[in-house]
XYZ file of C-alpha atoms in Angstrom:
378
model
C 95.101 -16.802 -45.999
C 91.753 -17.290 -43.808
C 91.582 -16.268 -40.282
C 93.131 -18.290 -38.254
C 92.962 -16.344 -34.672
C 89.472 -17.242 -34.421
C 88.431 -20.789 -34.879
C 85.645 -22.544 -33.001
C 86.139 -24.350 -29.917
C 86.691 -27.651 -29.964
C 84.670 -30.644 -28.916
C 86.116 -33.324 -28.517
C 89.964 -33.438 -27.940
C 89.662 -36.947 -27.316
C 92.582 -38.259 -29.975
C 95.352 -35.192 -28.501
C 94.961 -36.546 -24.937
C 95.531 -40.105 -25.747
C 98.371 -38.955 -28.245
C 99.540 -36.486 -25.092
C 99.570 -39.386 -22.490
C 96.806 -38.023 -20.957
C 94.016 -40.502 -19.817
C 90.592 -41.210 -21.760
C 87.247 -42.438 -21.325
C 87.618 -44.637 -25.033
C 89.956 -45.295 -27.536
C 89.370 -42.678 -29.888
C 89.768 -43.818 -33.646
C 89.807 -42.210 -37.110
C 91.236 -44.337 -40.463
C 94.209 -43.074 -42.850
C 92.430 -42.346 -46.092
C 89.113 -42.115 -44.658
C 88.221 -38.936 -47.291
C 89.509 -41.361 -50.187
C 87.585 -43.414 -53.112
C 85.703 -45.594 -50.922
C 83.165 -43.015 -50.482
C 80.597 -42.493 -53.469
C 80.051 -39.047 -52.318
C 84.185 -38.247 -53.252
C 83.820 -40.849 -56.104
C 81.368 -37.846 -57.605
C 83.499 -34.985 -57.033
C 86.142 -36.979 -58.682
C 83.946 -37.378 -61.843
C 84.093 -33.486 -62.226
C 87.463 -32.344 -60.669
C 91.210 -34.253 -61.230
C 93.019 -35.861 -58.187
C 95.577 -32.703 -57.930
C 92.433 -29.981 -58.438
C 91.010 -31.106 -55.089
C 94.376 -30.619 -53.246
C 95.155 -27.067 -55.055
C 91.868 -25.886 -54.653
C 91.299 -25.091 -50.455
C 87.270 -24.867 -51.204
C 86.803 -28.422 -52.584
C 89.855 -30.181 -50.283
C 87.666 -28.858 -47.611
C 84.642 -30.297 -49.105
C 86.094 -33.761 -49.034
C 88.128 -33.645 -45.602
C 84.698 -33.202 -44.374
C 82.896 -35.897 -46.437
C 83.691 -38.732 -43.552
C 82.854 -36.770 -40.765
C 79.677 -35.921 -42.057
C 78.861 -39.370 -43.443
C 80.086 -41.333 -39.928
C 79.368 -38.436 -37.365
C 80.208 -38.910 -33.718
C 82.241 -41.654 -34.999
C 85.061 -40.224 -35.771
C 87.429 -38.879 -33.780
C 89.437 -36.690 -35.693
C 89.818 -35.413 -39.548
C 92.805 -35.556 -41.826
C 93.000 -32.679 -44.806
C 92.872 -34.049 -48.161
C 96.217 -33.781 -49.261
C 98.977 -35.905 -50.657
C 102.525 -36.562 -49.710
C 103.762 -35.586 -53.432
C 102.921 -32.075 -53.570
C 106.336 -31.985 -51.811
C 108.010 -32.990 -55.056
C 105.794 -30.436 -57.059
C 106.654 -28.078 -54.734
C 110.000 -29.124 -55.047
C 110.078 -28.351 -59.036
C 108.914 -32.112 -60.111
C 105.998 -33.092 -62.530
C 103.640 -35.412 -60.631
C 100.327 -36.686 -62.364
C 97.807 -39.039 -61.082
C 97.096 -41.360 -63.688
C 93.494 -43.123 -63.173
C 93.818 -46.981 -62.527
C 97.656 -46.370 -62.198
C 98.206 -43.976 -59.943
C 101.187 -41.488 -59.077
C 103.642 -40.873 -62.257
C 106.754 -38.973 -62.881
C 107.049 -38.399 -66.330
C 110.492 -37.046 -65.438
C 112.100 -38.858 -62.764
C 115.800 -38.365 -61.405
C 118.055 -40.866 -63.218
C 121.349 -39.790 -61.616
C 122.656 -37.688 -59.121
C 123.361 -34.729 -61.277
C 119.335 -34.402 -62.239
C 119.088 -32.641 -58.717
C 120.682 -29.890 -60.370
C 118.504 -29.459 -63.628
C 114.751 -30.344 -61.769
C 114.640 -29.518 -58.310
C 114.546 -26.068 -57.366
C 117.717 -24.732 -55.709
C 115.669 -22.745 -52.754
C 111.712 -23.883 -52.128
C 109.703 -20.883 -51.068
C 107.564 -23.509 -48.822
C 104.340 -20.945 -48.212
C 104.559 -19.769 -51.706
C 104.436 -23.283 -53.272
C 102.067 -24.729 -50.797
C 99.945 -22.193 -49.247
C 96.757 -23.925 -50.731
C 97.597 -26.587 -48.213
C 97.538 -24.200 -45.774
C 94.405 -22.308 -46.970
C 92.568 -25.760 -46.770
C 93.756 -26.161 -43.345
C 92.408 -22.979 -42.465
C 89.110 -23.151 -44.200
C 88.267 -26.832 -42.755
C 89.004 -26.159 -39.533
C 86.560 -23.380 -39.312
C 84.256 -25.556 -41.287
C 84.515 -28.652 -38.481
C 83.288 -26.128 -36.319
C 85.416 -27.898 -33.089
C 83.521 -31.423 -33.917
C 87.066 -33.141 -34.067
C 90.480 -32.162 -34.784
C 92.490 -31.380 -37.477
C 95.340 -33.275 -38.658
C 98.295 -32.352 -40.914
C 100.957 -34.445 -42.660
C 103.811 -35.239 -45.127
C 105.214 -37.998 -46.641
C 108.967 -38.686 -44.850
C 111.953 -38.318 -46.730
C 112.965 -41.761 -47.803
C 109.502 -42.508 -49.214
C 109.701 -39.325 -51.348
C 112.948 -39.564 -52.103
C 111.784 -42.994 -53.653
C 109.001 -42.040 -55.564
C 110.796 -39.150 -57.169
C 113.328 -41.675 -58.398
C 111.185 -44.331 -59.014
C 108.817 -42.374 -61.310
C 106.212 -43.796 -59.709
C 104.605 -47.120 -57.495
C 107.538 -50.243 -57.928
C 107.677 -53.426 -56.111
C 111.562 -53.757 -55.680
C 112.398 -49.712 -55.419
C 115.813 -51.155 -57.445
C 116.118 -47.637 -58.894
C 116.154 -45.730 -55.263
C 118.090 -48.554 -53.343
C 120.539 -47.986 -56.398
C 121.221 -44.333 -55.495
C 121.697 -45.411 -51.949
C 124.499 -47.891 -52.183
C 125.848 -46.264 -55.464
C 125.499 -42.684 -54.453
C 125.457 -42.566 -50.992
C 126.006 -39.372 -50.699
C 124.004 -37.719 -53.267
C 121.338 -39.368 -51.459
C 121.941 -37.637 -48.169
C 122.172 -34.575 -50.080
C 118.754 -35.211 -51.506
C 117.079 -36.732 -48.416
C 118.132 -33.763 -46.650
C 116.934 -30.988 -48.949
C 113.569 -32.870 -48.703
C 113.895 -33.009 -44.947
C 114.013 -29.062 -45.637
C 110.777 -28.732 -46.736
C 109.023 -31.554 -45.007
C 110.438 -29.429 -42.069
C 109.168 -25.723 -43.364
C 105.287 -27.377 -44.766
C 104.751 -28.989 -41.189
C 105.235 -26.040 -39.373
C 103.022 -24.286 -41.620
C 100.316 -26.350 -41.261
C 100.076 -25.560 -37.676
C 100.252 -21.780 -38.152
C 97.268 -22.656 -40.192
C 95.291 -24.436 -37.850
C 96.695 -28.457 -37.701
C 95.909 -29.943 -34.646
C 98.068 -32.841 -34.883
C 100.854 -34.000 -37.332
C 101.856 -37.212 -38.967
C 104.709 -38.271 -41.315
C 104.264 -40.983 -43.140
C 107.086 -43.284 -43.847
C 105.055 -45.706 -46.471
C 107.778 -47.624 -47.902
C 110.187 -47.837 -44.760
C 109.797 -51.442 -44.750
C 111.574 -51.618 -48.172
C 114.626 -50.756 -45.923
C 116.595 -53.336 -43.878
C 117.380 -52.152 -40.652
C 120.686 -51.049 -41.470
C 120.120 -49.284 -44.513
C 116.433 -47.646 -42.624
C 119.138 -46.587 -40.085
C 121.365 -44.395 -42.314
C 118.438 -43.217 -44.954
C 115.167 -42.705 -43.149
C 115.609 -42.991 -38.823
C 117.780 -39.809 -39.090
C 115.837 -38.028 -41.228
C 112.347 -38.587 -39.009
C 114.241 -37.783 -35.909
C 115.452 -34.508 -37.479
C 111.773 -33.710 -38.810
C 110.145 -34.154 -35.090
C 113.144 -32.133 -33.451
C 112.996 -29.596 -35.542
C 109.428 -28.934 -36.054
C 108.933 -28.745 -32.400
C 112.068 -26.469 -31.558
C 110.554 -23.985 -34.190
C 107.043 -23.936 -33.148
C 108.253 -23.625 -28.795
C 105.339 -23.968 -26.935
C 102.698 -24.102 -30.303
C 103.962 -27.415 -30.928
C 101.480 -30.320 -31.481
C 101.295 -33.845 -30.530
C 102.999 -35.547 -33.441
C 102.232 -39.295 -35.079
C 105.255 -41.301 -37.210
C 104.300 -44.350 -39.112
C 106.986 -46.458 -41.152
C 104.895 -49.060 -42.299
C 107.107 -52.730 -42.584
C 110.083 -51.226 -40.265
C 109.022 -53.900 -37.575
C 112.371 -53.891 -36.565
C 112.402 -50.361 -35.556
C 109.683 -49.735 -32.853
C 111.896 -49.476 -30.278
C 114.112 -46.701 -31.832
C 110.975 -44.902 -32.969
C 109.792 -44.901 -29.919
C 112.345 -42.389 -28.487
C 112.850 -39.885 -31.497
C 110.424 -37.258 -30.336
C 107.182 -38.075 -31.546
C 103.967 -38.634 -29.371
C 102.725 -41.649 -31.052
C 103.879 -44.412 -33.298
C 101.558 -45.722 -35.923
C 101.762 -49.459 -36.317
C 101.175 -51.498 -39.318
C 99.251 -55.172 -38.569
C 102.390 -57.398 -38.617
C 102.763 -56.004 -34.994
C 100.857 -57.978 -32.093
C 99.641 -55.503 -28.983
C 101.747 -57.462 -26.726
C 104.648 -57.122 -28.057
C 104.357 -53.409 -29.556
C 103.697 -52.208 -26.156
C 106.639 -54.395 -24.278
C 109.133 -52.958 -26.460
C 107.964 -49.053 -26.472
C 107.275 -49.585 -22.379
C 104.774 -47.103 -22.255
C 106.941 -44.047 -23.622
C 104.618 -43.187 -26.728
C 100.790 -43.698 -27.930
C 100.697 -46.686 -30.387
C 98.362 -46.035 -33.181
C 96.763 -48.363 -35.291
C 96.727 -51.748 -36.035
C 93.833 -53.812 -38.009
C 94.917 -55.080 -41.286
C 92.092 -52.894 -43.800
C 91.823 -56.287 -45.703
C 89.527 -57.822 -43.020
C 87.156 -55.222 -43.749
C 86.427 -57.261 -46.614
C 86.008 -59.814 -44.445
C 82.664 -59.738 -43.547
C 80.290 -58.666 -40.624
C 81.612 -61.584 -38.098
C 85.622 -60.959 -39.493
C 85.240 -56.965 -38.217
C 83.788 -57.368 -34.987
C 86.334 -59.881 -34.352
C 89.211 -58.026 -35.374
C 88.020 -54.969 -34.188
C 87.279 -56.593 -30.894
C 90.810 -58.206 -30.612
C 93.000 -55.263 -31.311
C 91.516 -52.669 -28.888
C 91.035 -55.400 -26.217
C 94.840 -55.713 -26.849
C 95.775 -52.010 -26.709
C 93.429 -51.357 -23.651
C 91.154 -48.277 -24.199
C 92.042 -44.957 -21.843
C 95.481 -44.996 -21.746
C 98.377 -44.443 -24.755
C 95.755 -45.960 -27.710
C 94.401 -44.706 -31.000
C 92.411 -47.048 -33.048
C 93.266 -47.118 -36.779
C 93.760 -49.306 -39.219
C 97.617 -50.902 -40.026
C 97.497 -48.963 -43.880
C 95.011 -46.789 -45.637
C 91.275 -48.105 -46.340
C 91.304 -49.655 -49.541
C 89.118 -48.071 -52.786
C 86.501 -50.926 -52.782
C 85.633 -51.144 -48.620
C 81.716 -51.273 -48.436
C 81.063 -48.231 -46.680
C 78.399 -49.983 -44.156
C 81.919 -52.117 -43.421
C 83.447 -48.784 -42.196
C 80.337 -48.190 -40.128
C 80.773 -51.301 -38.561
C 84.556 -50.738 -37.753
C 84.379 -47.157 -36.041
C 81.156 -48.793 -33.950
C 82.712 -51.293 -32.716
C 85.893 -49.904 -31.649
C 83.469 -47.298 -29.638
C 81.580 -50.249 -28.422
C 84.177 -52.050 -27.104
C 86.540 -49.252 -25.930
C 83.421 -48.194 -23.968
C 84.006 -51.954 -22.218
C 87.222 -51.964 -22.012
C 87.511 -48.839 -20.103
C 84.729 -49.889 -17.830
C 86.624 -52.918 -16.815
C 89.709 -50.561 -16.537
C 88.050 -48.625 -14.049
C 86.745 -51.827 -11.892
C 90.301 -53.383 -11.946
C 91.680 -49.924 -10.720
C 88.645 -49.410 -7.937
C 89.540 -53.195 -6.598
C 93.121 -52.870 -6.784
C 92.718 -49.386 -4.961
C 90.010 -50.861 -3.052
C 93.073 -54.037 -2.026
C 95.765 -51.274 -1.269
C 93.806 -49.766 1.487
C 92.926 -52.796 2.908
């Protein structure tokens, strides 16, 4: 592994104060996929090197976690390493391929409960399986050079768990809810061998060089809010506990987004992570009433209205960080990924505007405080 006792200073911690609390002069922003197909510049490297390549090979993930910074610099606010939540099911002993126009597939999925046996490892040597992850880690964050932080993630357990039954993308997940209410059980079992490793790869990442972590809980919403209570809530709240307890006083701020679980901001709010990513079914107003100020919300345009036009962006743009505020317990994303056809100019005019009118937003912040201040003394 590269050095990792020695990595440049960095410039801007903008996103780990707001994720810490801490109060800042903007919203900071960065966008989940933002090294993804959009770009032409990773469109080309795909032409010569498959999907999983990039991720196993540390030189070329690097190459591509910087392609966004480079492309929108000073507009970004931190980087995310090209990754992908299923190398924890290859790591795991699964088969994963990314088929072009299809994406993920299984060719081997688990059927029943007694697959775990015959295609997941019994013991996952975490470093050995996944130290290119870690290797990328290290060589882009002495590549950034301290413009922006690093971030790290996995994929959370129920999502995974899904997938590796599923075989692939569904729309009903009828094969993983099966397991659940069928095999109750077995699913724990399996939900908490993943929680295992999710558990082991985060922490490496940060002995690498992640600067912030984020678990993504992509098909939560799939879940009622019983069923999200017994087979993913638990299962987060063990990966931020966890985590942190092993890494003492090298733990980093730490980001959870269960995209559709509307119904369980409030809960996620008090499981031990910094910040709570929202999806765009969630208005400002209400996502900050019910999490009363005791995480950073994270998110929320919907990345279809940067299809939307010039006029559609600003406005959108405009509405959700004049919602959110702009120093305090805010990070500008989008609700989901950014989609494989976005017009990269429509990116552009995202991040700008969000600096834009954070920049406002704070100002007026800081007149409201000076005349209440200003009425107190009086």
């Amino acid at each position: 592994m590269s050095d990792t006792t020695s990595f440049p200073p960095l410039k801007n911690d903008l996103i780990l104060r707001a994720a810490r609390g801490e109060k800042t002069e903007r919203a900071p922003v960065w966008v989940m996929r933002q090294a993804g197909r959009y770009l032409p510049e990773f469109r080309a490297e795909r032409v010569e090197n498959d999907f999983f390549k990039i991720c196993r090979t540390p030189e070329l993930a690097t190459k591509v976690t910087l392609q966004p910074i480079d492309r929108y610099d000073g507009l970004l606010d931190a980087s995310i390493i090209f990754s992908d939540i299923l190398v924890i099911p290859q790591a795991m002993g699964m088969t994963v391929e990314m088929v072009p126009g299809k994406g993920p597939h299984f060719p081997t999925p688990l059927v029943v409960p007694a697959d775990m046996a015959t295609q997941l490892k019994e013991k996952v040597d975490v470093h050995k399986e996944l130290h290119y992850v870690y290797d990328a880690i290290t060589m882009t964050r002495h590549a950034l050079g301290g413009r922006v932080p690093l971030i790290g993630f996995v994929g959370a357990p129920w999502t995974l768990m899904a997938y590796m039954i599923e075989g692939g993308g569904s729309k009903t997940l009828s094969k993983a809810k099966e397991w659940i209410f069928k095999h109750p059980k077995e699913s724990h079992e399996l939900l908490g061998r993943i929680t295992d490793v999710c558990v082991d790869f985060l922490i490496g990442q940060v002995h690498a060089g992640a600067q912030m972590l984020q678990v993504f809980e992509s098909w939560g919403g799939e879940l009622g809010p019983h069923d999200f209570e017994h087979f993913s809530l638990p299962y987060l709240a063990q990966i931020a506990k966890r985590v942190k307890a092993e890494l003492g006083d090298k733990a980093v701020p730490m980001t959870v987004f269960a995209k559709g679980s509307w119904y369980a901001l409030d809960k996620l709010s008090v499981i031990g992570y910094e910040t709570v990513s929202l999806d765009w079914t969630h208005t400002p107003e209400s996502a900050k009433a019910i999490t009363q100020g005791r995480v950073t919300l994270q998110g929320n345009m919907d990345p279809n209205v940067l299809y939307g036009g010039d006029e559609a962006i600003v406005a959108a743009a405009t509405r959700m960080v004049r919602g959110f505020g702009s120093t305090r317990r805010y990070i500008a994303n989008l609700g989901h990924g950014i989609l494989p056809t976005v017009p990269v100019e429509a990116m552009e005019l995202f991040l700008k505007t969000v600096h834009r009118v954070g920049l406002e937003v704070a100002a007026e912040e800081k007149a409201a405080e000076a005349a209440n201040d200003i009425k107190i003394i009086g």
